[in-house]
GROMACS .gro file of C-alpha atoms in nm:
model
  214
    1MET     CA    1   0.017   0.010  -0.013
    2THR     CA    2   0.125   0.341  -0.083
    3SER     CA    3   0.173   0.580   0.207
    4PHE     CA    4   0.091   0.965   0.178
    5SER     CA    5   0.324   1.222   0.345
    6ASN     CA    6   0.244   1.552   0.430
    7ALA     CA    7   0.418   1.674   0.113
    8ASP     CA    8   0.215   1.440  -0.103
    9TYR     CA    9  -0.114   1.587   0.022
   10ALA     CA   10  -0.005   1.931  -0.026
   11LYS     CA   11   0.097   1.843  -0.388
   12ARG     CA   12  -0.258   1.695  -0.452
   13SER     CA   13  -0.364   2.033  -0.342
   14TYR     CA   14  -0.547   1.930   0.008
   15GLY     CA   15  -0.572   2.222   0.248
   16GLU     CA   16  -0.506   2.527  -0.030
   17ILE     CA   17  -0.838   2.687   0.028
   18PRO     CA   18  -0.890   2.824   0.371
   19VAL     CA   19  -1.262   2.808   0.524
   20GLY     CA   20  -1.236   3.134   0.689
   21TYR     CA   21  -1.493   3.302   0.903
   22GLY     CA   22  -1.857   3.412   0.847
   23ALA     CA   23  -2.090   3.687   0.952
   24ARG     CA   24  -2.256   3.499   1.231
   25PRO     CA   25  -2.097   3.227   1.481
   26GLY     CA   26  -2.226   2.971   1.693
   27ILE     CA   27  -2.052   2.710   1.922
   28VAL     CA   28  -2.102   2.361   1.975
   29VAL     CA   29  -1.978   2.217   2.314
   30VAL     CA   30  -1.939   1.835   2.265
   31ASP     CA   31  -1.939   1.592   2.530
   32PHE     CA   32  -1.774   1.790   2.842
   33GLN     CA   33  -1.988   1.586   3.050
   34LYS     CA   34  -1.867   1.473   3.409
   35ALA     CA   35  -1.807   1.125   3.262
   36PHE     CA   36  -1.508   1.278   3.056
   37THR     CA   37  -1.405   1.578   3.302
   38GLU     CA   38  -1.381   1.377   3.612
   39ASP     CA   39  -1.131   1.172   3.723
   40ARG     CA   40  -1.389   0.933   3.951
   41PHE     CA   41  -1.488   0.790   3.623
   42PRO     CA   42  -1.297   0.549   3.389
   43LEU     CA   43  -1.292   0.817   3.104
   44GLY     CA   44  -1.236   1.115   3.300
   45GLY     CA   45  -0.972   1.355   3.374
   46ALA     CA   46  -0.730   1.335   3.057
   47PRO     CA   47  -0.495   1.598   3.061
   48LEU     CA   48  -0.580   1.718   2.714
   49ILE     CA   49  -0.948   1.699   2.790
   50MET     CA   50  -0.922   1.927   3.081
   51ARG     CA   51  -0.706   2.154   2.871
   52GLY     CA   52  -0.999   2.171   2.617
   53LEU     CA   53  -1.228   2.208   2.936
   54GLU     CA   54  -1.029   2.522   3.063
   55ASN     CA   55  -0.986   2.698   2.702
   56THR     CA   56  -1.357   2.646   2.633
   57ALA     CA   57  -1.485   2.800   2.939
   58ARG     CA   58  -1.268   3.098   2.849
   59LEU     CA   59  -1.399   3.093   2.503
   60LEU     CA   60  -1.770   3.050   2.619
   61GLU     CA   61  -1.737   3.373   2.854
   62VAL     CA   62  -1.677   3.583   2.556
   63ALA     CA   63  -1.943   3.416   2.325
   64ARG     CA   64  -2.218   3.478   2.574
   65ARG     CA   65  -2.066   3.844   2.653
   66ASN     CA   66  -2.116   3.906   2.257
   67ASN     CA   67  -2.456   3.681   2.208
   68ILE     CA   68  -2.345   3.438   2.011
   69PRO     CA   69  -2.541   3.094   2.022
   70VAL     CA   70  -2.409   2.819   2.232
   71ALA     CA   71  -2.554   2.412   2.195
   72SER     CA   72  -2.400   2.178   2.447
   73CYS     CA   73  -2.456   1.799   2.463
   74TYR     CA   74  -2.392   1.509   2.657
   75THR     CA   75  -2.439   1.120   2.538
   76ALA     CA   76  -2.648   0.929   2.770
   77TYR     CA   77  -2.891   0.642   2.692
   78LYS     CA   78  -3.203   0.461   2.877
   79ASP     CA   79  -3.012   0.119   2.876
   80GLU     CA   80  -2.811  -0.111   2.622
   81GLY     CA   81  -3.125  -0.151   2.439
   82ASP     CA   82  -3.148   0.185   2.306
   83MET     CA   83  -2.757   0.250   2.254
   84PRO     CA   84  -2.535   0.200   1.937
   85HIS     CA   85  -2.280  -0.090   1.954
   86TRP     CA   86  -2.031   0.054   2.140
   87LYS     CA   87  -1.710  -0.093   2.190
   88ILE     CA   88  -1.633   0.090   2.525
   89SER     CA   89  -1.757  -0.062   2.803
   90ALA     CA   90  -1.736   0.258   3.012
   91VAL     CA   91  -2.005   0.421   2.777
   92ARG     CA   92  -2.213   0.105   2.783
   93GLU     CA   93  -2.212   0.071   3.173
   94GLN     CA   94  -2.216   0.415   3.274
   95PHE     CA   95  -2.364   0.680   2.989
   96ARG     CA   96  -2.717   0.654   3.125
   97HIS     CA   97  -2.979   0.901   3.203
   98GLU     CA   98  -2.983   1.009   3.565
   99HIS     CA   99  -2.632   0.881   3.581
  100PRO     CA  100  -2.394   1.147   3.759
  101GLY     CA  101  -2.126   1.126   3.458
  102SER     CA  102  -2.395   1.227   3.196
  103GLU     CA  103  -2.413   1.604   3.376
  104LEU     CA  104  -2.259   1.838   3.190
  105ASP     CA  105  -1.930   2.013   3.357
  106PRO     CA  106  -2.058   2.345   3.532
  107ALA     CA  107  -1.754   2.503   3.385
  108ILE     CA  108  -1.891   2.510   3.052
  109TYR     CA  109  -2.259   2.497   3.091
  110ASP     CA  110  -2.484   2.798   3.147
  111PRO     CA  111  -2.876   2.678   3.216
  112ASP     CA  112  -2.973   3.006   3.127
  113TYR     CA  113  -2.808   3.072   2.821
  114ASP     CA  114  -2.689   2.752   2.635
  115VAL     CA  115  -2.931   2.510   2.441
  116LYS     CA  116  -2.881   2.172   2.598
  117VAL     CA  117  -2.915   1.852   2.378
  118CYS     CA  118  -2.890   1.471   2.453
  119LYS     CA  119  -2.725   1.295   2.165
  120THR     CA  120  -2.699   0.934   2.093
  121GLY     CA  121  -2.431   0.922   1.827
  122PRO     CA  122  -2.084   1.078   1.776
  123SER     CA  123  -2.207   1.377   1.627
  124ILE     CA  124  -2.404   1.653   1.804
  125PHE     CA  125  -2.597   1.721   1.486
  126PHE     CA  126  -2.717   1.349   1.447
  127GLN     CA  127  -3.107   1.352   1.538
  128THR     CA  128  -3.066   1.655   1.767
  129PRO     CA  129  -3.231   1.997   1.725
  130VAL     CA  130  -2.897   2.204   1.688
  131VAL     CA  131  -2.940   2.257   1.311
  132PRO     CA  132  -3.263   2.406   1.340
  133PHE     CA  133  -3.143   2.634   1.610
  134PHE     CA  134  -2.866   2.736   1.431
  135ILE     CA  135  -3.072   2.823   1.124
  136ARG     CA  136  -3.312   3.031   1.315
  137GLN     CA  137  -3.031   3.190   1.469
  138ARG     CA  138  -2.898   3.287   1.125
  139VAL     CA  139  -2.517   3.077   1.193
  140ASP     CA  140  -2.313   3.040   0.934
  141THR     CA  141  -1.979   2.953   1.103
  142VAL     CA  142  -1.965   2.672   1.387
  143ILE     CA  143  -1.678   2.655   1.651
  144VAL     CA  144  -1.642   2.315   1.753
  145THR     CA  145  -1.536   2.241   2.096
  146GLY     CA  146  -1.539   1.928   2.335
  147CYS     CA  147  -1.410   1.567   2.321
  148THR     CA  148  -1.291   1.362   2.231
  149THR     CA  149  -1.088   1.454   1.913
  150SER     CA  150  -1.086   1.133   1.757
  151GLY     CA  151  -1.430   1.047   1.807
  152CYS     CA  152  -1.708   1.286   1.856
  153ILE     CA  153  -1.534   1.602   1.753
  154ARG     CA  154  -1.427   1.451   1.418
  155ALA     CA  155  -1.783   1.332   1.359
  156SER     CA  156  -1.944   1.658   1.466
  157SER     CA  157  -1.669   1.870   1.240
  158ILE     CA  158  -1.780   1.658   0.917
  159ASP     CA  159  -2.130   1.681   1.007
  160SER     CA  160  -2.104   2.060   1.036
  161PHE     CA  161  -1.923   2.079   0.703
  162GLN     CA  162  -2.195   1.863   0.532
  163TYR     CA  163  -2.468   2.089   0.637
  164GLY     CA  164  -2.288   2.401   0.475
  165PHE     CA  165  -2.145   2.594   0.785
  166ARG     CA  166  -1.806   2.711   0.801
  167THR     CA  167  -1.629   2.483   1.057
  168ILE     CA  168  -1.350   2.625   1.284
  169VAL     CA  169  -1.188   2.373   1.536
  170PRO     CA  170  -0.949   2.559   1.790
  171GLU     CA  171  -0.692   2.304   1.870
  172ASP     CA  172  -0.670   2.404   2.230
  173CYS     CA  173  -1.073   2.370   2.278
  174VAL     CA  174  -1.063   1.992   2.199
  175GLY     CA  175  -0.928   1.722   2.370
  176ASP     CA  176  -0.838   1.332   2.358
  177HIS     CA  177  -0.687   1.072   2.586
  178GLU     CA  178  -0.369   1.053   2.391
  179GLU     CA  179  -0.189   1.326   2.219
  180GLN     CA  180  -0.138   1.117   1.863
  181PRO     CA  181  -0.474   1.069   1.796
  182HIS     CA  182  -0.593   1.416   1.891
  183LEU     CA  183  -0.296   1.560   1.684
  184ASP     CA  184  -0.385   1.307   1.370
  185ASN     CA  185  -0.739   1.364   1.332
  186LEU     CA  186  -0.717   1.737   1.349
  187ARG     CA  187  -0.440   1.703   1.065
  188ASP     CA  188  -0.655   1.495   0.868
  189ILE     CA  189  -0.972   1.698   0.911
  190SER     CA  190  -0.789   2.016   0.855
  191ARG     CA  191  -0.694   1.896   0.500
  192ARG     CA  192  -1.057   1.847   0.389
  193TYR     CA  193  -1.332   1.997   0.594
  194VAL     CA  194  -1.219   2.267   0.873
  195ASP     CA  195  -0.985   2.569   0.968
  196GLN     CA  196  -0.786   2.476   1.272
  197THR     CA  197  -0.683   2.770   1.471
  198THR     CA  198  -0.655   2.844   1.890
  199SER     CA  199  -0.891   2.969   2.143
  200ASP     CA  200  -0.711   3.348   2.141
  201GLU     CA  201  -0.810   3.370   1.747
  202VAL     CA  202  -1.165   3.295   1.812
  203ILE     CA  203  -1.192   3.501   2.082
  204ASP     CA  204  -1.076   3.793   1.875
  205TYR     CA  205  -1.329   3.694   1.623
  206PHE     CA  206  -1.596   3.689   1.848
  207ASP     CA  207  -1.524   4.052   1.996
  208ARG     CA  208  -1.507   4.172   1.613
  209VAL     CA  209  -1.862   4.028   1.564
  210GLY     CA  210  -1.975   4.167   1.909
  211ARG     CA  211  -1.858   4.517   1.801
  212ARG     CA  212  -1.991   4.484   1.471
  213ASN     CA  213  -2.347   4.413   1.616
  214ALA     CA  214  -2.327   4.690   1.901
   0.00000   0.00000   0.00000
């Protein structure tokens, strides 16, 4: 099998055209639930995920100040009968309605501002009301934050792209359990579907939007 290097992808025009920012951003916050952010749970407390949580909280403070729509999700099921065929035992056993691991982390969730949805697949957009919500809010640019990069962030980013949104992923607002899958998946989606950036750059963008709409 032929392997492709970064130079090979560049030669074949991958990543040549930036997505860019539009006029009206919205944020999705994917699965920053306690199952991922508290180390008392099997999937909780990974350093990259906690870094993403901290930077996303900072981003959201600026977003709310500038009246930018926020949709935050968690993953949960009634029992194994209504969940997909997950290969992760911690998901099968603990990602349940009413389980404490399904609660959104208070560092990122404002119940008086955010739209909260429960998702059942990897993508925040799969069979949820997030797309109609963003359409009503005239969103054209989606900022993707949350965890995990190689799973639900990748899936949500691809769905955002497929729904026609400009899609931006601030690297320091997403996280995974290991660094290599985090970097590999960001590199891959950045070649095709999204712009990879930083929380500081997105904060500047939010402030520009806020000044324009003031």
